[in-house]
Coordinates of C-alpha atoms in Angstrom, one line a residue:
Chain A
M33 CA 7.3 34.5 -45.5
N34 CA 5.7 34.1 -48.9
R35 CA 8.3 32.1 -50.8
R36 CA 8.8 28.6 -49.2
L37 CA 12.3 27.7 -48.6
P38 CA 13.4 24.2 -49.7
R39 CA 12.9 21.6 -47.1
R40 CA 16.7 21.1 -46.2
Q41 CA 17.3 24.9 -46.0
R42 CA 14.4 25.3 -43.7
I43 CA 15.6 22.5 -41.3
R44 CA 19.0 24.0 -41.2
L45 CA 17.5 27.5 -40.4
I46 CA 15.4 26.1 -37.5
R47 CA 18.4 24.1 -36.0
T48 CA 20.6 27.3 -36.1
A49 CA 18.0 29.3 -34.2
Q50 CA 17.6 26.6 -31.6
Y51 CA 21.4 26.5 -30.9
G52 CA 21.4 30.2 -31.0
V53 CA 18.9 30.7 -28.2
L54 CA 20.7 28.2 -26.1
V55 CA 24.2 30.0 -26.6
L56 CA 22.5 33.4 -25.8
V57 CA 21.0 32.2 -22.5
V58 CA 24.3 30.7 -21.3
L59 CA 26.1 33.9 -22.2
V60 CA 23.8 36.2 -20.4
V61 CA 23.9 34.0 -17.3
A62 CA 27.6 33.7 -17.4
M63 CA 28.2 37.5 -17.7
A64 CA 25.4 38.6 -15.3
A65 CA 26.3 36.3 -12.5
N66 CA 28.8 37.3 -9.8
W67 CA 31.0 34.2 -10.1
G68 CA 33.4 35.3 -7.3
E69 CA 30.6 35.4 -4.8
I70 CA 29.2 32.1 -5.8
Q71 CA 32.5 30.5 -5.5
R72 CA 33.1 31.9 -2.0
A73 CA 29.6 30.8 -1.0
F74 CA 29.3 27.3 -2.4
F75 CA 32.9 26.2 -2.9
D76 CA 34.8 27.2 0.2
V77 CA 37.4 24.4 0.5
E78 CA 38.3 25.1 4.1
V79 CA 34.6 24.7 5.1
A80 CA 34.2 21.8 2.9
K81 CA 37.2 20.1 4.8
E82 CA 35.7 20.7 8.1
Q83 CA 32.6 18.8 7.3
F84 CA 34.4 15.5 6.9
P85 CA 34.1 12.9 8.2
E86 CA 31.0 13.7 10.3
I87 CA 28.8 14.6 7.3
V88 CA 29.3 10.9 6.1
T89 CA 29.8 9.0 9.3
T90 CA 26.9 10.7 11.2
A91 CA 24.7 12.6 8.8
L92 CA 24.7 10.2 5.8
G93 CA 24.6 7.3 8.2
N94 CA 21.6 8.6 9.9
T95 CA 19.8 9.5 6.6
I96 CA 20.2 5.9 5.6
I97 CA 19.1 4.5 8.8
Y98 CA 16.0 6.7 9.0
T99 CA 15.2 5.8 5.4
V100 CA 15.6 2.1 5.9
I101 CA 13.5 1.8 9.2
G102 CA 10.9 4.1 7.8
F103 CA 10.6 2.0 4.5
A104 CA 10.4 -1.2 6.4
F105 CA 7.6 0.1 8.6
G106 CA 5.9 1.8 5.7
L107 CA 6.0 -1.3 3.5
T108 CA 4.5 -3.6 6.2
L109 CA 1.8 -1.2 7.0
G110 CA 1.3 -0.5 3.2
L111 CA 0.8 -4.2 2.5
I112 CA -1.7 -4.3 5.4
L113 CA -3.6 -1.3 4.0
A114 CA -3.5 -2.8 0.5
L115 CA -5.1 -6.1 1.7
M116 CA -7.7 -4.0 3.8
R117 CA -8.4 -2.0 0.7
L118 CA -9.2 -5.2 -1.3
S119 CA -11.1 -6.8 1.6
Q120 CA -14.6 -8.2 1.3
V121 CA -15.5 -6.5 4.6
P122 CA -16.6 -2.9 3.8
P123 CA -15.4 -1.2 7.1
Y124 CA -11.9 -2.4 6.3
R125 CA -12.1 -0.9 2.9
W126 CA -13.4 2.4 4.2
L127 CA -10.8 2.7 6.9
A128 CA -8.0 2.0 4.3
V129 CA -9.4 4.5 1.9
A130 CA -9.8 7.2 4.6
Y131 CA -6.1 6.6 5.8
I132 CA -4.7 6.6 2.3
E133 CA -6.6 9.7 1.2
F134 CA -5.7 11.6 4.3
F135 CA -2.0 10.9 4.4
R136 CA -1.6 11.4 0.6
G137 CA -3.5 14.6 0.9
V138 CA -1.7 16.3 3.8
P139 CA 1.8 17.6 3.3
A140 CA 4.4 15.3 5.1
L141 CA 5.9 18.5 6.7
L142 CA 2.6 19.0 8.7
V143 CA 2.5 15.2 9.7
F144 CA 6.1 15.5 11.1
I145 CA 5.3 18.8 13.0
A146 CA 2.2 17.2 14.6
F147 CA 4.2 14.2 15.4
G148 CA 7.0 16.2 16.9
Y149 CA 4.5 17.9 19.3
G150 CA 2.1 15.2 19.7
V151 CA 4.1 12.2 20.6
P152 CA 5.7 13.6 23.7
L153 CA 2.3 15.0 24.8
A154 CA 0.6 11.7 24.3
F155 CA 3.1 9.4 25.9
Q156 CA 4.6 10.9 29.0
V157 CA 7.4 8.2 29.0
A158 CA 10.3 9.0 26.6
I159 CA 9.9 7.1 23.3
N160 CA 13.0 6.1 21.6
Q161 CA 13.8 8.7 18.8
Y162 CA 14.3 6.0 16.2
V163 CA 10.8 4.7 16.9
T164 CA 9.2 8.1 16.4
V165 CA 11.2 8.6 13.2
M166 CA 10.2 5.1 12.0
L167 CA 6.5 5.9 12.8
A168 CA 6.4 9.3 11.1
L169 CA 8.3 8.3 7.9
G170 CA 6.4 5.0 7.7
L171 CA 2.9 6.4 8.2
V172 CA 3.3 8.8 5.4
G173 CA 5.2 6.3 3.2
A174 CA 2.6 3.5 3.8
A175 CA -0.1 5.6 2.2
Y176 CA 1.7 5.7 -1.0
M177 CA 3.0 2.2 -0.9
A178 CA -0.4 0.8 -0.2
E179 CA -1.9 2.0 -3.5
T180 CA 1.2 0.8 -5.3
I181 CA 0.9 -2.6 -3.8
R182 CA -3.0 -2.8 -4.4
A183 CA -2.3 -2.0 -8.0
G184 CA 0.3 -4.9 -8.1
I185 CA -2.1 -7.4 -6.5
Q186 CA -4.8 -6.6 -9.0
A187 CA -2.4 -6.9 -11.8
V188 CA -1.9 -10.6 -11.0
P189 CA -4.1 -12.6 -13.4
K190 CA -7.2 -14.0 -11.8
G191 CA -6.3 -17.3 -13.1
Q192 CA -3.6 -17.5 -10.6
M193 CA -5.9 -17.3 -7.7
E194 CA -8.1 -19.9 -9.4
A195 CA -5.3 -22.4 -10.0
A196 CA -4.2 -22.0 -6.3
R197 CA -7.6 -22.4 -4.9
S198 CA -8.4 -25.4 -7.2
L199 CA -5.4 -27.1 -5.7
G200 CA -7.1 -26.8 -2.3
M201 CA -5.3 -23.7 -1.0
S202 CA -7.3 -21.4 1.2
Q203 CA -7.8 -17.9 0.2
P204 CA -5.2 -16.5 2.6
R205 CA -2.8 -19.3 1.7
A206 CA -3.2 -18.6 -2.0
M207 CA -2.7 -14.9 -1.3
I208 CA 0.6 -15.4 0.6
S209 CA 2.1 -18.1 -1.5
I210 CA 1.0 -17.3 -4.9
V211 CA -0.5 -13.8 -5.4
I212 CA 1.6 -11.6 -3.2
P213 CA 5.1 -12.8 -4.3
Q214 CA 4.1 -12.1 -7.9
A215 CA 2.5 -8.7 -7.0
F216 CA 5.9 -7.7 -5.5
R217 CA 7.7 -8.5 -8.6
I218 CA 5.4 -6.4 -10.5
V219 CA 5.6 -3.3 -8.1
L220 CA 9.4 -3.6 -7.5
P221 CA 10.2 -0.6 -9.7
P222 CA 7.5 1.8 -8.3
L223 CA 8.4 0.6 -4.8
T224 CA 12.1 1.6 -5.4
N225 CA 10.8 4.9 -6.5
E226 CA 9.0 5.2 -3.1
L227 CA 12.3 4.5 -1.5
I228 CA 14.0 7.4 -3.3
L229 CA 11.0 9.8 -2.2
L230 CA 11.3 8.5 1.3
T231 CA 15.1 9.1 1.3
K232 CA 14.4 12.8 0.5
D233 CA 11.5 13.0 3.0
S234 CA 13.9 11.8 5.8
S235 CA 15.0 15.5 5.7
L236 CA 11.8 16.4 7.6
V237 CA 12.9 14.3 10.6
Y238 CA 14.4 17.4 12.1
L239 CA 10.9 18.5 13.0
L240 CA 10.7 15.7 15.5
G241 CA 13.6 17.4 17.5
L242 CA 16.8 15.6 17.3
S243 CA 20.1 15.7 19.4
L244 CA 23.5 16.4 17.7
G245 CA 24.4 12.8 17.0
Q246 CA 21.1 12.1 15.4
Y247 CA 21.4 14.8 12.6
E248 CA 20.8 13.7 9.1
L249 CA 22.1 15.2 6.1
A250 CA 19.7 18.1 5.6
K251 CA 19.8 19.2 9.3
F252 CA 23.5 18.7 9.5
G253 CA 24.0 20.9 6.4
R254 CA 21.8 23.7 7.7
D255 CA 23.6 23.6 10.9
A256 CA 26.9 24.0 9.3
L257 CA 25.5 26.8 7.1
N258 CA 24.7 28.7 10.1
Q259 CA 28.0 28.1 11.7
H260 CA 30.2 29.0 8.7
Q261 CA 27.9 31.4 6.8
S262 CA 28.8 29.4 3.7
M263 CA 26.5 27.4 1.5
T264 CA 29.3 24.8 0.9
P265 CA 27.8 22.3 3.4
I266 CA 24.5 22.4 1.6
L267 CA 26.1 21.6 -1.6
I268 CA 27.9 18.6 -0.1
A269 CA 24.9 17.4 1.7
G270 CA 23.0 17.6 -1.7
L271 CA 25.7 15.6 -3.4
L272 CA 25.5 13.0 -0.7
Y273 CA 21.8 12.6 -1.4
L274 CA 22.6 11.9 -4.9
V275 CA 25.0 9.2 -3.8
I276 CA 22.0 7.4 -2.5
T277 CA 19.3 8.2 -5.0
L278 CA 21.3 8.0 -8.3
P279 CA 22.1 4.4 -7.9
L280 CA 18.5 3.6 -6.8
G281 CA 17.2 5.5 -9.8
H282 CA 19.5 3.4 -12.0
L283 CA 18.2 0.3 -10.2
V284 CA 14.6 1.3 -11.0
R285 CA 15.5 1.5 -14.8
R286 CA 17.1 -1.9 -14.7
L287 CA 14.2 -3.5 -13.0
E288 CA 11.7 -1.8 -15.3
A289 CA 13.7 -3.2 -18.3
R290 CA 13.8 -6.6 -16.7
T291 CA 10.0 -6.6 -16.1
A292 CA 9.5 -5.3 -19.8
K293 CA 11.5 -8.3 -21.0
A294 CA 9.6 -10.9 -18.8
R295 CA 6.3 -9.9 -20.3
Chain B
M192 CA -23.6 -27.9 13.7
A193 CA -22.9 -31.6 14.4
A194 CA -23.9 -32.5 10.9
S195 CA -21.5 -29.9 9.4
I196 CA -18.5 -31.2 11.3
K197 CA -19.2 -34.6 10.0
K198 CA -19.4 -33.4 6.6
K199 CA -15.9 -31.7 6.9
D200 CA -14.4 -35.0 7.6
G201 CA -15.9 -36.6 4.6
G202 CA -13.7 -35.5 1.7
P203 CA -13.8 -37.1 -1.6
G204 CA -11.4 -39.8 -0.3
T205 CA -14.1 -41.5 1.6
P206 CA -16.1 -44.0 -0.3
A207 CA -19.5 -42.7 -1.4
E208 CA -22.7 -44.7 -1.2
S209 CA -23.1 -44.5 -4.9
G210 CA -20.6 -45.1 -7.7
E211 CA -21.0 -41.6 -8.9
A212 CA -18.0 -39.3 -8.9
I213 CA -20.0 -36.3 -9.8
Q214 CA -23.7 -35.9 -9.5
I215 CA -25.3 -32.7 -10.6
E216 CA -29.1 -32.0 -10.1
G217 CA -31.0 -29.1 -11.3
L218 CA -27.9 -26.7 -11.7
H219 CA -28.7 -23.0 -12.5
K220 CA -26.1 -20.3 -12.8
S221 CA -26.7 -16.7 -13.6
F222 CA -24.3 -13.8 -14.0
G223 CA -26.4 -10.8 -13.2
D224 CA -29.4 -11.1 -15.7
L225 CA -27.7 -13.5 -17.9
E226 CA -28.7 -17.0 -17.2
V227 CA -25.8 -19.2 -18.3
L228 CA -27.0 -22.7 -17.1
K229 CA -30.7 -23.4 -17.1
G230 CA -31.2 -26.6 -15.2
I231 CA -28.4 -29.2 -15.7
D232 CA -28.7 -32.9 -14.6
L233 CA -25.5 -34.8 -15.2
S234 CA -23.7 -37.6 -13.5
V235 CA -20.3 -39.0 -14.0
K236 CA -19.4 -42.5 -12.8
R237 CA -16.0 -43.4 -11.4
G238 CA -13.5 -44.1 -14.0
E239 CA -15.8 -42.6 -16.7
V240 CA -14.5 -40.2 -19.2
V241 CA -17.2 -37.7 -20.2
C242 CA -16.5 -35.1 -22.9
V243 CA -18.6 -31.9 -22.9
I244 CA -18.9 -30.3 -26.4
G245 CA -21.0 -27.4 -27.7
P246 CA -20.6 -23.9 -29.2
S247 CA -18.9 -21.1 -27.2
G248 CA -21.2 -19.4 -24.8
S249 CA -23.1 -22.6 -24.2
G250 CA -22.2 -22.8 -20.5
K251 CA -19.7 -25.7 -20.9
S252 CA -16.9 -24.1 -18.9
T253 CA -19.3 -22.7 -16.2
L254 CA -20.6 -26.1 -15.8
L255 CA -17.2 -27.5 -15.2
R256 CA -16.3 -24.5 -12.9
C257 CA -19.4 -25.2 -10.8
V258 CA -18.2 -28.7 -10.1
N259 CA -15.1 -27.5 -7.8
L260 CA -17.1 -24.2 -6.9
L261 CA -14.9 -21.8 -8.7
E262 CA -18.3 -20.5 -9.7
E263 CA -21.0 -20.5 -7.1
P264 CA -24.1 -22.2 -8.5
T265 CA -27.3 -19.9 -8.3
S266 CA -29.3 -23.1 -7.4
G267 CA -29.2 -26.8 -7.7
K268 CA -27.0 -29.6 -6.1
V269 CA -23.6 -30.6 -7.0
S270 CA -21.9 -33.6 -5.3
V271 CA -18.5 -34.9 -5.8
A272 CA -17.8 -38.5 -4.6
G273 CA -20.8 -38.2 -2.3
T274 CA -19.9 -34.8 -0.7
E275 CA -22.3 -32.1 -1.5
V276 CA -20.1 -29.2 -2.5
T277 CA -23.0 -26.7 -2.8
D278 CA -23.7 -27.3 1.1
P279 CA -22.6 -24.0 2.6
D280 CA -21.1 -25.8 5.6
V281 CA -18.8 -28.0 3.5
D282 CA -15.1 -27.5 3.7
I283 CA -14.5 -26.6 0.0
D284 CA -10.7 -26.5 0.3
R285 CA -10.8 -30.1 1.4
V286 CA -13.0 -31.3 -1.4
R287 CA -10.9 -29.4 -4.0
R288 CA -7.8 -31.4 -3.0
G289 CA -9.4 -34.4 -4.6
I290 CA -10.4 -32.5 -7.8
G291 CA -7.7 -31.7 -10.3
M292 CA -8.3 -28.8 -12.7
V293 CA -6.6 -28.0 -15.9
F294 CA -7.1 -24.6 -17.4
Q295 CA -7.3 -23.3 -20.9
A296 CA -4.6 -20.7 -20.1
F297 CA -2.4 -23.2 -18.0
N298 CA -2.2 -20.8 -15.1
L299 CA 1.2 -22.2 -13.9
F300 CA 2.8 -20.1 -11.1
P301 CA 5.3 -17.9 -13.1
H302 CA 7.5 -17.2 -10.0
L303 CA 8.2 -20.8 -9.3
T304 CA 10.1 -23.5 -11.2
V305 CA 8.3 -26.4 -12.6
L306 CA 9.3 -28.7 -9.6
E307 CA 8.1 -25.9 -7.2
N308 CA 4.9 -25.5 -9.2
L309 CA 4.2 -29.2 -8.5
G310 CA 5.4 -29.1 -4.9
I311 CA 3.8 -26.1 -3.4
A312 CA 0.3 -27.3 -2.9
Q313 CA 1.6 -30.7 -1.7
R314 CA 3.5 -29.1 0.9
R315 CA 1.2 -26.2 1.9
V316 CA -2.1 -28.1 1.6
L317 CA -1.3 -31.7 2.2
G318 CA 1.6 -31.0 4.6
R319 CA 4.0 -33.3 2.8
D320 CA 7.8 -32.7 3.4
K321 CA 10.0 -31.5 0.7
E322 CA 11.4 -34.9 -0.1
L323 CA 8.1 -36.6 -0.6
A324 CA 6.7 -33.6 -2.5
E325 CA 9.7 -33.7 -4.9
R326 CA 9.5 -37.4 -5.3
T327 CA 5.8 -37.2 -6.2
A328 CA 6.5 -34.3 -8.4
R329 CA 9.3 -36.1 -10.4
H330 CA 7.1 -39.1 -10.8
N331 CA 4.2 -37.1 -12.3
L332 CA 6.6 -35.1 -14.5
E333 CA 7.7 -38.5 -15.9
R334 CA 4.1 -39.4 -16.5
V335 CA 3.7 -36.3 -18.8
G336 CA 7.2 -36.9 -20.3
L337 CA 8.8 -33.7 -19.0
T338 CA 11.5 -35.1 -16.5
D339 CA 14.3 -32.7 -18.0
K340 CA 12.3 -29.5 -17.3
E341 CA 12.1 -29.6 -13.5
D342 CA 14.3 -26.6 -12.9
A343 CA 12.8 -24.5 -15.7
Y344 CA 10.5 -21.5 -15.2
P345 CA 7.2 -21.8 -17.0
A346 CA 8.1 -18.8 -19.3
K347 CA 10.8 -21.0 -20.8
L348 CA 8.4 -23.7 -21.8
S349 CA 6.2 -24.0 -24.9
G350 CA 2.5 -23.8 -24.5
G351 CA 2.2 -27.7 -24.8
Q352 CA 4.8 -28.2 -22.2
Q353 CA 3.2 -25.7 -19.9
Q354 CA 0.0 -27.6 -20.1
R355 CA 1.6 -30.9 -19.4
V356 CA 3.2 -29.5 -16.4
A357 CA -0.1 -28.2 -15.3
I358 CA -1.6 -31.6 -15.7
A359 CA 1.3 -33.1 -13.7
R360 CA 0.7 -30.3 -11.1
A361 CA -2.9 -31.4 -10.7
L362 CA -1.9 -35.1 -10.6
S363 CA 0.7 -34.5 -7.8
M364 CA -2.3 -33.9 -5.4
E365 CA -3.5 -37.5 -6.3
P366 CA -6.9 -36.4 -7.2
E367 CA -9.8 -38.8 -7.7
L368 CA -11.2 -36.7 -10.5
M369 CA -9.9 -34.4 -13.2
L370 CA -11.6 -31.5 -14.8
F371 CA -10.2 -30.1 -18.1
D372 CA -11.4 -26.8 -19.3
E373 CA -10.6 -26.6 -22.9
P374 CA -7.0 -27.7 -22.3
T375 CA -5.8 -27.5 -25.9
S376 CA -7.7 -24.3 -27.0
A377 CA -4.7 -22.0 -26.3
L378 CA -2.2 -24.1 -28.1
D379 CA -0.6 -24.0 -31.4
P380 CA -2.0 -26.9 -33.6
E381 CA 1.4 -28.7 -33.6
L382 CA 1.4 -28.8 -29.8
V383 CA -2.1 -30.1 -29.4
G384 CA -1.1 -33.8 -29.8
D385 CA 1.3 -34.1 -26.9
V386 CA -1.4 -32.9 -24.5
L387 CA -4.0 -35.1 -25.9
A388 CA -1.6 -38.1 -25.7
V389 CA -1.1 -37.5 -21.9
M390 CA -5.0 -37.2 -21.5
R391 CA -5.5 -40.4 -23.4
K392 CA -3.0 -42.2 -21.2
L393 CA -4.8 -40.9 -18.1
A394 CA -8.0 -42.1 -19.4
K395 CA -6.6 -45.5 -20.0
E396 CA -5.2 -45.7 -16.4
G397 CA -8.9 -45.3 -15.2
M398 CA -8.9 -41.5 -14.2
T399 CA -12.4 -40.1 -13.9
M400 CA -12.3 -37.2 -16.4
L401 CA -14.8 -34.4 -17.2
V402 CA -13.5 -32.7 -20.3
V403 CA -14.7 -29.6 -22.1
T404 CA -13.2 -29.8 -25.5
H405 CA -13.4 -28.8 -29.2
E406 CA -11.2 -31.9 -30.2
M407 CA -13.9 -34.0 -31.8
S408 CA -11.5 -36.9 -32.7
F409 CA -10.4 -37.0 -29.0
A410 CA -13.9 -37.1 -27.9
R411 CA -14.8 -39.9 -30.2
E412 CA -11.8 -42.0 -29.5
V413 CA -11.4 -41.5 -25.7
A414 CA -14.8 -40.6 -24.2
D415 CA -17.1 -43.1 -22.8
R416 CA -19.9 -40.5 -23.2
V417 CA -20.2 -37.3 -25.0
V418 CA -22.5 -34.5 -23.7
F419 CA -23.7 -31.8 -26.2
M420 CA -24.6 -28.4 -24.6
D421 CA -26.2 -25.3 -26.2
E422 CA -27.7 -22.3 -24.6
G423 CA -27.3 -23.6 -21.1
V424 CA -29.0 -26.9 -21.4
I425 CA -27.8 -30.5 -22.2
V426 CA -29.3 -31.1 -25.7
E427 CA -28.3 -34.7 -26.0
Q428 CA -25.8 -37.1 -24.5
G429 CA -24.6 -40.7 -25.2
T430 CA -21.8 -42.7 -26.6
P431 CA -19.4 -40.9 -28.9
D432 CA -20.6 -43.0 -31.9
R433 CA -24.1 -41.9 -31.2
V434 CA -23.6 -38.2 -30.5
V435 CA -20.8 -37.4 -32.8
G436 CA -21.4 -40.3 -35.3
D437 CA -25.2 -40.1 -35.6
P438 CA -26.5 -36.9 -33.8
Q439 CA -30.3 -36.9 -33.3
H440 CA -30.9 -33.3 -32.5
P441 CA -30.8 -30.7 -35.4
R442 CA -28.8 -28.3 -33.1
T443 CA -26.2 -31.0 -32.5
R444 CA -26.0 -31.7 -36.2
S445 CA -25.4 -28.1 -37.2
F446 CA -22.8 -27.6 -34.5
L447 CA -20.9 -30.8 -35.6
A448 CA -21.1 -29.8 -39.2
R449 CA -19.5 -26.5 -38.5
V450 CA -16.8 -28.0 -36.2
L451 CA -15.9 -31.0 -38.4
D452 CA -15.7 -29.0 -41.6
P453 CA -15.3 -25.3 -40.9
A454 CA -14.4 -24.5 -44.5
A455 CA -18.0 -25.6 -45.5
A456 CA -19.6 -23.0 -43.2
Q457 CA -22.1 -20.7 -44.8
L458 CA -23.1 -17.3 -43.7
P459 CA -26.8 -17.0 -42.8
E460 CA -28.8 -15.6 -45.5

């Protein structure tokens, strides 16, 4: 194009092209897709009705229970790992780094498979399913949370520790009463994000081997999929995950806004 | 070991043989290759108010921080009320209870209210119950003129108010000695006066104070002795009238000229 268009005209032309592309893509997809089949597979009202109330009372309930116990254990272990990572004693630091690098670098799927096979082999006595779930979810979550918490502890100004020590507090006392409470305030938004990730990772729990009453959303949905030859239960399970994760995501944004205001 | 156990019992609360609140001998401190303190000898008597002045980077703050071992001296001896704090066997947490410290950046605990800021060390360190801790806290808030702020969080206070709370927090531990590390340097000029007024009152009440400051008028009026430091050594010391009013050393003279009349400063040729 040799002759330059006036600025206003040029903007209008580009805008028109942008909307044009969007409309074109939507039209192609809408005409090419087989909507009848999709509706039969994903929006089968009869199948949907059959999923209730178990998909909420059992599956959603279990997803929440697994997430909460996994998070509680992961947070505790994560805090310990974070403190080890910052320790003056080198072997503690090495151990923490090795742990964190390993569990962050390996797919959670593999950890769960190893756990599902390994735990029954290692301990001949039957271990409570919930304990196994808690360990598996928590061990993976702890690696991520440890790094988050460490960053939080290091973000607390040095003067806080100095003020606490100059009042006669011991190092551990100052850590517990002064530094860690502030660190948790700082890492509340990223920790909530970890909770969202953990909610989704709880879908891997089926690898540990579960009985019917212990199914969580993803396993429940897949079971119903096989039974009814319909994707509808998967869609419902997906929506129920959103019931948990969307409010949490909203919470993260509010916490971030609050932190930004406090600075 | 027997000797070390004995030392742990002797906090600054026990009467010392000498009347010295602080005794510093041959103090050296290096950060890596940088030698910040090059042999300091200084003593502060009970009830004495000593102001340390000098250009930035002269080691004033480091000297102060060596007294309660926030910085570990490289060599030399520091004693507080007869207890040698540089002794590796000494229970430093116990010694620090008796040394109040006020920082340039206030360092209030932002997650606690004013009353909790004053109470937490009383309860966790001295083992006082909540009632006694709060009573002591309120008494000290009154001393700094902030009784109406006890439920506020530090972020809601002005810099001057925060620094007065920080002084009250240190006082709540009932220290024998107070260290002030440039307590007014982070304040807007109009807020400096309130903090200095509190410090003046403390001095009048007989508190032993070691103050690093740039406030020459405060040093002149309140200090029993002024110490001028430059490049890691004490250049001269004496009464305020002598050191600030009639400095002997050329380095003291040029520093004071710059501080007392900054507008007259000339760029080096």
